[in-house]
mmCIF file of C-alpha atoms in Angstrom:
data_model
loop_
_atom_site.group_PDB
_atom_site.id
_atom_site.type_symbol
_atom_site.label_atom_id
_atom_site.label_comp_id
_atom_site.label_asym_id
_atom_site.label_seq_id
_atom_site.Cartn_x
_atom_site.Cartn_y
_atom_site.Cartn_z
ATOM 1 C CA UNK A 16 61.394 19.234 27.470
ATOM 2 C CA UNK A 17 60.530 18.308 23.718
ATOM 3 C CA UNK A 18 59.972 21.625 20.950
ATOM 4 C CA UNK A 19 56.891 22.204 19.972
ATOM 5 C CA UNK A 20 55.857 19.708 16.946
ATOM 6 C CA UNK A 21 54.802 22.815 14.865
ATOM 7 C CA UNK A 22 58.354 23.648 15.126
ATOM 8 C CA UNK A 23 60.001 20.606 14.802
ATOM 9 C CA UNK A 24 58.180 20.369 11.269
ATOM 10 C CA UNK A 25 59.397 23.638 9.958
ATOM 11 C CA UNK A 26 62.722 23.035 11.236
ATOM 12 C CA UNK A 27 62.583 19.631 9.481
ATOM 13 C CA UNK A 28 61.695 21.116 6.087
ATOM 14 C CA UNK A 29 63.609 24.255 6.241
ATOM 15 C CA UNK A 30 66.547 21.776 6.838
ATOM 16 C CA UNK A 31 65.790 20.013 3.524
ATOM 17 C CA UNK A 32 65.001 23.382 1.430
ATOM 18 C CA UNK A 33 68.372 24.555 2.269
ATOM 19 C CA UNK A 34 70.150 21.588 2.010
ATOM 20 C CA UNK A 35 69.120 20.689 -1.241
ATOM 21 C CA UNK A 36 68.068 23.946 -2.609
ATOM 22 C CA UNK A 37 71.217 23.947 -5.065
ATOM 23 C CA UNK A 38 70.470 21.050 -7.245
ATOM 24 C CA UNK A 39 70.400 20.923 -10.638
ATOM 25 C CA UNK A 40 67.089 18.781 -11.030
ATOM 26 C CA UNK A 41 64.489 21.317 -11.621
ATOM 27 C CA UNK A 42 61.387 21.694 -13.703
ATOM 28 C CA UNK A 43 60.169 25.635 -14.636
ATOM 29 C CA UNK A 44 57.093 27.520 -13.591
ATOM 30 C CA UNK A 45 55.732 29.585 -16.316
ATOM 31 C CA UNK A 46 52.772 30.963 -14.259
ATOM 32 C CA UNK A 47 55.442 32.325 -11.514
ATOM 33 C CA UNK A 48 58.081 32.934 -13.701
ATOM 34 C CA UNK A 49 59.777 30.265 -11.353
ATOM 35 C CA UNK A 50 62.335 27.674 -11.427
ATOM 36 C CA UNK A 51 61.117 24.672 -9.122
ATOM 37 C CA UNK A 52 63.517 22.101 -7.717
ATOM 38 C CA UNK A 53 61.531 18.760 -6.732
ATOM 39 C CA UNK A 54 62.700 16.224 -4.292
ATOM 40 C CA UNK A 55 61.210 13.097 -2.834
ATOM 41 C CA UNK A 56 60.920 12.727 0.962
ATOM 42 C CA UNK A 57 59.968 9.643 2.906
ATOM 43 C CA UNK A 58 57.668 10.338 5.842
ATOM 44 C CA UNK A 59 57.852 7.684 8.681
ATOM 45 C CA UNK A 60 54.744 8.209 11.174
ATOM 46 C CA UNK A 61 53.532 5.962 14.089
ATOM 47 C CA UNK A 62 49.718 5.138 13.069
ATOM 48 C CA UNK A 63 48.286 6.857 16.131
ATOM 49 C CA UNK A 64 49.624 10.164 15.053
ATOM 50 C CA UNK A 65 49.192 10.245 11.520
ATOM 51 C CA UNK A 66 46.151 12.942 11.298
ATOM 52 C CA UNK A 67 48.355 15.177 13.361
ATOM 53 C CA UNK A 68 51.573 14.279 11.629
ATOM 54 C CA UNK A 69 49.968 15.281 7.865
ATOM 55 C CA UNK A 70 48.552 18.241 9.053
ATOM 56 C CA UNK A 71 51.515 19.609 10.329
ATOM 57 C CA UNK A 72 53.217 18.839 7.018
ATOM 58 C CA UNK A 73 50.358 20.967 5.178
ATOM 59 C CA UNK A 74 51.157 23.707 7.333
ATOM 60 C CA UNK A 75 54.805 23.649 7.204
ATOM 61 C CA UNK A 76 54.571 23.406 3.334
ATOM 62 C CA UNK A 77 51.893 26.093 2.941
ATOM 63 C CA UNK A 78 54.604 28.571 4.788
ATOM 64 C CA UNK A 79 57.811 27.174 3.025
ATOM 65 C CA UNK A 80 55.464 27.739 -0.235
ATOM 66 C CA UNK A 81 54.617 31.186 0.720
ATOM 67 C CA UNK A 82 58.678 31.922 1.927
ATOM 68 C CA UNK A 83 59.558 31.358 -1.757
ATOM 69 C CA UNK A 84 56.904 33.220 -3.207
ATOM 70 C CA UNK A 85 59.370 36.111 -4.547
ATOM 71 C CA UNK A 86 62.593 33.939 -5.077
ATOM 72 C CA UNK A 87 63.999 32.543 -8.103
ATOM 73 C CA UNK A 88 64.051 29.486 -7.889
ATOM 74 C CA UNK A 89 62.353 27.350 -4.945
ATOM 75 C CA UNK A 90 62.092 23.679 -3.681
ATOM 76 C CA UNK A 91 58.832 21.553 -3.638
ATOM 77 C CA UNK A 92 59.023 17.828 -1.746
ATOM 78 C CA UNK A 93 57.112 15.251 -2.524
ATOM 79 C CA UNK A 94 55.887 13.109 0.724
ATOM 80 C CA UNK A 95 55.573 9.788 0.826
ATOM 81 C CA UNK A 96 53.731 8.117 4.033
ATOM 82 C CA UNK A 97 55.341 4.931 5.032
ATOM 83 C CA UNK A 98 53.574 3.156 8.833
ATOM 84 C CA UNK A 99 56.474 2.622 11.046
ATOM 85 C CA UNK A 100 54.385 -0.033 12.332
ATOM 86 C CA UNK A 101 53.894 -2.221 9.160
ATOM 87 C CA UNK A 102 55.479 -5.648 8.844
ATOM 88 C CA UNK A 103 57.689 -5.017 5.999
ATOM 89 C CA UNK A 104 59.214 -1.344 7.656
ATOM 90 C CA UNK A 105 63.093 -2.494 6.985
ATOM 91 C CA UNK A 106 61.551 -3.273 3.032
ATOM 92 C CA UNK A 107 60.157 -0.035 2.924
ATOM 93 C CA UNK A 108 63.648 1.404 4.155
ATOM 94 C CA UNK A 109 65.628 -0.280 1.634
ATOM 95 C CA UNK A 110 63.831 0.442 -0.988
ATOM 96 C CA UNK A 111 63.731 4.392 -0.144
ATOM 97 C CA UNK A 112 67.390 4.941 0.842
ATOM 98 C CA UNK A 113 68.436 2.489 -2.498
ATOM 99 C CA UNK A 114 66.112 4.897 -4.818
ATOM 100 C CA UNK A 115 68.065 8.174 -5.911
ATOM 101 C CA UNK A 116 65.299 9.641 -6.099
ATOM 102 C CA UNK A 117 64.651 10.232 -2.320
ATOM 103 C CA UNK A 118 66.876 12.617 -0.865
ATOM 104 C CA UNK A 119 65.412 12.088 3.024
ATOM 105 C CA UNK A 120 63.649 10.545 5.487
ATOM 106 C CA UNK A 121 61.741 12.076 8.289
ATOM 107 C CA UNK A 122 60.829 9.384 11.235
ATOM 108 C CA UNK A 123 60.251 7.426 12.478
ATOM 109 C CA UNK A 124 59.532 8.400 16.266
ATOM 110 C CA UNK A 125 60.989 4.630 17.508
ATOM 111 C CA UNK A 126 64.205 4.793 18.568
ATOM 112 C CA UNK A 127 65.413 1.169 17.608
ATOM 113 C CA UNK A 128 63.244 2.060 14.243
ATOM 114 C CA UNK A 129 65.265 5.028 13.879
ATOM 115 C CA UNK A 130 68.530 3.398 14.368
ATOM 116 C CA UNK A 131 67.552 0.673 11.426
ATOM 117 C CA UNK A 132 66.951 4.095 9.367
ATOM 118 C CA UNK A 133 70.211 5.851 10.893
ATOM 119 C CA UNK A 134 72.347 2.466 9.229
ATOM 120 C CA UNK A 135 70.694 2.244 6.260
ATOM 121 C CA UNK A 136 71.288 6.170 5.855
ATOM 122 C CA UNK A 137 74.239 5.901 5.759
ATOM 123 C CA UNK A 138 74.997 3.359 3.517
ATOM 124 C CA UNK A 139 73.553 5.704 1.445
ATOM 125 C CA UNK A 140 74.117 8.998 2.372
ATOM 126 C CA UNK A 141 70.897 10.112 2.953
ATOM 127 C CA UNK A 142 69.631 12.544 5.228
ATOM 128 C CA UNK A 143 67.953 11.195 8.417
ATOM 129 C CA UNK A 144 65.971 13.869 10.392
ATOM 130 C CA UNK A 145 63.829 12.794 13.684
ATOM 131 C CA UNK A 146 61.500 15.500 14.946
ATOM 132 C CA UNK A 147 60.224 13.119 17.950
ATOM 133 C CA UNK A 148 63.226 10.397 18.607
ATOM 134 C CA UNK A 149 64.285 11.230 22.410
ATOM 135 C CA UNK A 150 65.849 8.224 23.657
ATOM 136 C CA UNK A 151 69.588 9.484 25.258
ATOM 137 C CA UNK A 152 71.330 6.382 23.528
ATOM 138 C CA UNK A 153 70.350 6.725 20.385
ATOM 139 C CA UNK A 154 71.060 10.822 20.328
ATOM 140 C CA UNK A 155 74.651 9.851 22.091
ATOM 141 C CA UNK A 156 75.340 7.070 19.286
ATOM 142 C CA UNK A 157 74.228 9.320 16.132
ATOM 143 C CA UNK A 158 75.503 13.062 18.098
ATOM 144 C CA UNK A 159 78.946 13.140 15.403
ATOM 145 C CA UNK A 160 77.006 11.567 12.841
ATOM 146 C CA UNK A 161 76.517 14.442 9.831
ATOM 147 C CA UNK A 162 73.621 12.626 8.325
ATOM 148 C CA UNK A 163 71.315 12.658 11.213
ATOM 149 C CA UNK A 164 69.610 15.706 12.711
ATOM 150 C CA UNK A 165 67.069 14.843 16.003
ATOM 151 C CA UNK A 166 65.093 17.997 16.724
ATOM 152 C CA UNK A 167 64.276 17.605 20.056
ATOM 153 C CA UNK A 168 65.836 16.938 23.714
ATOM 154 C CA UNK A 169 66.693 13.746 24.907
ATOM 155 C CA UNK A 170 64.344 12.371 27.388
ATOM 156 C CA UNK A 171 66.347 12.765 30.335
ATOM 157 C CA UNK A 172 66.194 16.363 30.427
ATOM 158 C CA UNK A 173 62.530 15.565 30.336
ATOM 159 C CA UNK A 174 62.861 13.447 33.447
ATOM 160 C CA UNK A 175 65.133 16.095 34.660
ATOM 161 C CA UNK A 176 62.317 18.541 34.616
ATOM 162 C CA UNK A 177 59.504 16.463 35.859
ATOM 163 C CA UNK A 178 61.288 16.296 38.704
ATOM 164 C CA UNK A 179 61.490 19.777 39.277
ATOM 165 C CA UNK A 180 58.386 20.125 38.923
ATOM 166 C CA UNK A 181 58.094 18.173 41.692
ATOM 167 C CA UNK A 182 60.562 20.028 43.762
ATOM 168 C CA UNK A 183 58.976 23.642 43.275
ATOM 169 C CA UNK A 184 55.192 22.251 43.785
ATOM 170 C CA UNK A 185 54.026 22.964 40.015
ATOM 171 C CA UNK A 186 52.651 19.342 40.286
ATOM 172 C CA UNK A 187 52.317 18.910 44.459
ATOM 173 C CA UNK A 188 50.995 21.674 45.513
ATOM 174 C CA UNK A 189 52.394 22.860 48.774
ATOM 175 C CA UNK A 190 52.344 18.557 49.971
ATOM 176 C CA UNK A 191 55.478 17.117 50.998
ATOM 177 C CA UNK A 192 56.839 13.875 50.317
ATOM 178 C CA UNK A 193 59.746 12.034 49.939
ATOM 179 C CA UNK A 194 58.619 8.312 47.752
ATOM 180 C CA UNK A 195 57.913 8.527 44.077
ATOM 181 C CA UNK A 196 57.675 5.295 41.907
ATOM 182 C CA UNK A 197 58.781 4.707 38.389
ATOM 183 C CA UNK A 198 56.218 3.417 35.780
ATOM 184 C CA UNK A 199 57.290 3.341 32.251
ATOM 185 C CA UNK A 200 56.992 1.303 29.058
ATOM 186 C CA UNK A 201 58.949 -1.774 27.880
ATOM 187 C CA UNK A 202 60.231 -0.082 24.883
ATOM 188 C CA UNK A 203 63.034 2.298 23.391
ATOM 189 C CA UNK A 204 60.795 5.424 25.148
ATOM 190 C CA UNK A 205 61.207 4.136 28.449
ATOM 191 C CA UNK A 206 64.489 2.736 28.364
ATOM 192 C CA UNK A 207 66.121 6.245 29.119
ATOM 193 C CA UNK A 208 63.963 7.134 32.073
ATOM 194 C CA UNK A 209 64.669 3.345 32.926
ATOM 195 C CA UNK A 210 68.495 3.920 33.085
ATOM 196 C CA UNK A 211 68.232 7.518 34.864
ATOM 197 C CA UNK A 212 65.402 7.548 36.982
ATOM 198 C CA UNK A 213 66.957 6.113 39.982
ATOM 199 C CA UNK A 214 70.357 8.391 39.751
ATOM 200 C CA UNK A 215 68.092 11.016 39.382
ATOM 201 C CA UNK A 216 65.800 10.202 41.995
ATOM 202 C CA UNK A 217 68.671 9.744 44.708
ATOM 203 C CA UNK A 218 70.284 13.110 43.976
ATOM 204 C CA UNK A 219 67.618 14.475 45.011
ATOM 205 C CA UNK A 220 66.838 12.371 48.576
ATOM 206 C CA UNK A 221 64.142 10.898 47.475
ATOM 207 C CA UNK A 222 63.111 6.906 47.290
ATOM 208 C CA UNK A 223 62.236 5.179 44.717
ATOM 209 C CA UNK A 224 60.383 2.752 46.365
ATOM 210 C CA UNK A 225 58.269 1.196 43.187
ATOM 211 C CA UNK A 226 59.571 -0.023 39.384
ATOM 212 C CA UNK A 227 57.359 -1.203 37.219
ATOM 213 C CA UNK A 228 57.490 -1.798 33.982
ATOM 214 C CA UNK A 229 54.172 -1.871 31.086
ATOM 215 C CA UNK A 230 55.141 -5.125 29.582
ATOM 216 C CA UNK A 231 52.301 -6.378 28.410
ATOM 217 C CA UNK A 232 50.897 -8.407 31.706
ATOM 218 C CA UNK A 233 50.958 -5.426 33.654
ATOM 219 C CA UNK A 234 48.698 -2.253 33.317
ATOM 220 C CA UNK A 235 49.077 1.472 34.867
ATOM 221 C CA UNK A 236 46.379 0.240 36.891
ATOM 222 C CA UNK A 237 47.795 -2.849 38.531
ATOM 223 C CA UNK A 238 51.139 -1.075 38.824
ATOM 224 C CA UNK A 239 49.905 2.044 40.768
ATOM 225 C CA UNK A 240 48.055 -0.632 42.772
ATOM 226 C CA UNK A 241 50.781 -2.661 43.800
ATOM 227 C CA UNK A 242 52.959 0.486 44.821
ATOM 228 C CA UNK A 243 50.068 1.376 47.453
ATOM 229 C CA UNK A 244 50.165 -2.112 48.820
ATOM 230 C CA UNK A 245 53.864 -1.859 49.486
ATOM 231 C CA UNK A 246 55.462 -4.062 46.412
ATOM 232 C CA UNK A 247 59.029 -3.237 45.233
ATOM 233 C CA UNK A 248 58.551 -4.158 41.774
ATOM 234 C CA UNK A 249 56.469 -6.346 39.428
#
């Protein structure tokens, strides 16, 4: 099951406060008697969640802010917002990771996204941290990589859970059954539920008797529809 996003956000900047607290680029506070070490972070954010995305970085930098309130020297970042959904995303990439200036990226959520970040992270040895990414492959892939940091469980502990869940009656009730069916989206997210669902289904006797898969021609809808009429698959 993911960590809370709250969380995730703190963890993300404490991560960079630490990591970079040490530098020698640093401007002075005369009001706090403080030195101030400034670094540029690129923020990618899917479009949908953007409110919620900015407002946890307000909080998390309101309570890193008030952390350093008695220390010596502190870090401030500078956030940039970048769409992970605009056209020119790889541009936008480039440009960050080839600017010295940026020291990290945090996003984006997309797994195939995050992998064009992971490579071109590397190339430049920039930090990399994912609060949201869950897809199995892409955690397996980057797991020895030093530059990348994802903050939350891979989604087949989350399918791992659902189906207890189902097992113990938190979702059922007392009703007993033995057919589930597997709706998920054609994309990085459900590509790891994709891959498992079955194995997982099977260890625990049960059928999957129904896969269908949000592609664009088929809605939740249709799909739940066609499972009641007896289809296999769309």
């Amino acid at each position: 099951m993911k960590i809370n996003k709250f969380t995730s956000w703190i963890y993300a900047l404490c991560l960079l406060a630490v990591g970079f607290g040490c530098s020698d680029d640093e401007s002075f506070s005369a009001s706090s008697k403080q030195t101030i070490h400034s670094y540029k972070v690129a923020v990618c954010y899917a479009p949908q969640k953007e409110t919620q995305w900015k407002r946890l970085a307000e909080w998390s930098e309101a309570i890193m802010t008030q952390a350093q309130q008695m220390l010596d020297k502190a870090v401030r970042l500078e956030l940039e917002w970048i769409n992970e959904e605009s056209a020119d995303l790889e541009t936008q990439l480039r440009r960050v990771t080839d600017d010295e200036q940026y020291v990290a990226i945090i996003g984006p959520a997309d797994a195939r996204k995050a992998s064009m970040a992971a490579q071109y992270c590397m190339d430049s040895q920039k930090t990399l941290i994912l609060p949201e990414t869950a897809n199995a492959e892409f955690q397996r892939i980057y797991a020895s990589k030093n530059y990348v940091y994802c903050l939350t469980q891979n989604d087949v502990m989350q399918a791992e859970v659902m189906f207890s869940l189902l097992r113990n009656g938190s979702l059922m009730g007392d009703s007993q059954f033995n057919r589930v069916a597997f709706i998920a989206s054609d994309d990085s997210y459900g590509d790891t539920f994709r891959q498992w669902f079955g194995y997982l289904a099977t260890e625990r006797y049960l059928s999957t008797d129904y896969v269908g898969i949000l592609n664009g021609q088929l809605s939740v809808e249709e799909a739940i529809r066609r499972w009641i009429e007896g289809e296999t698959s769309n």
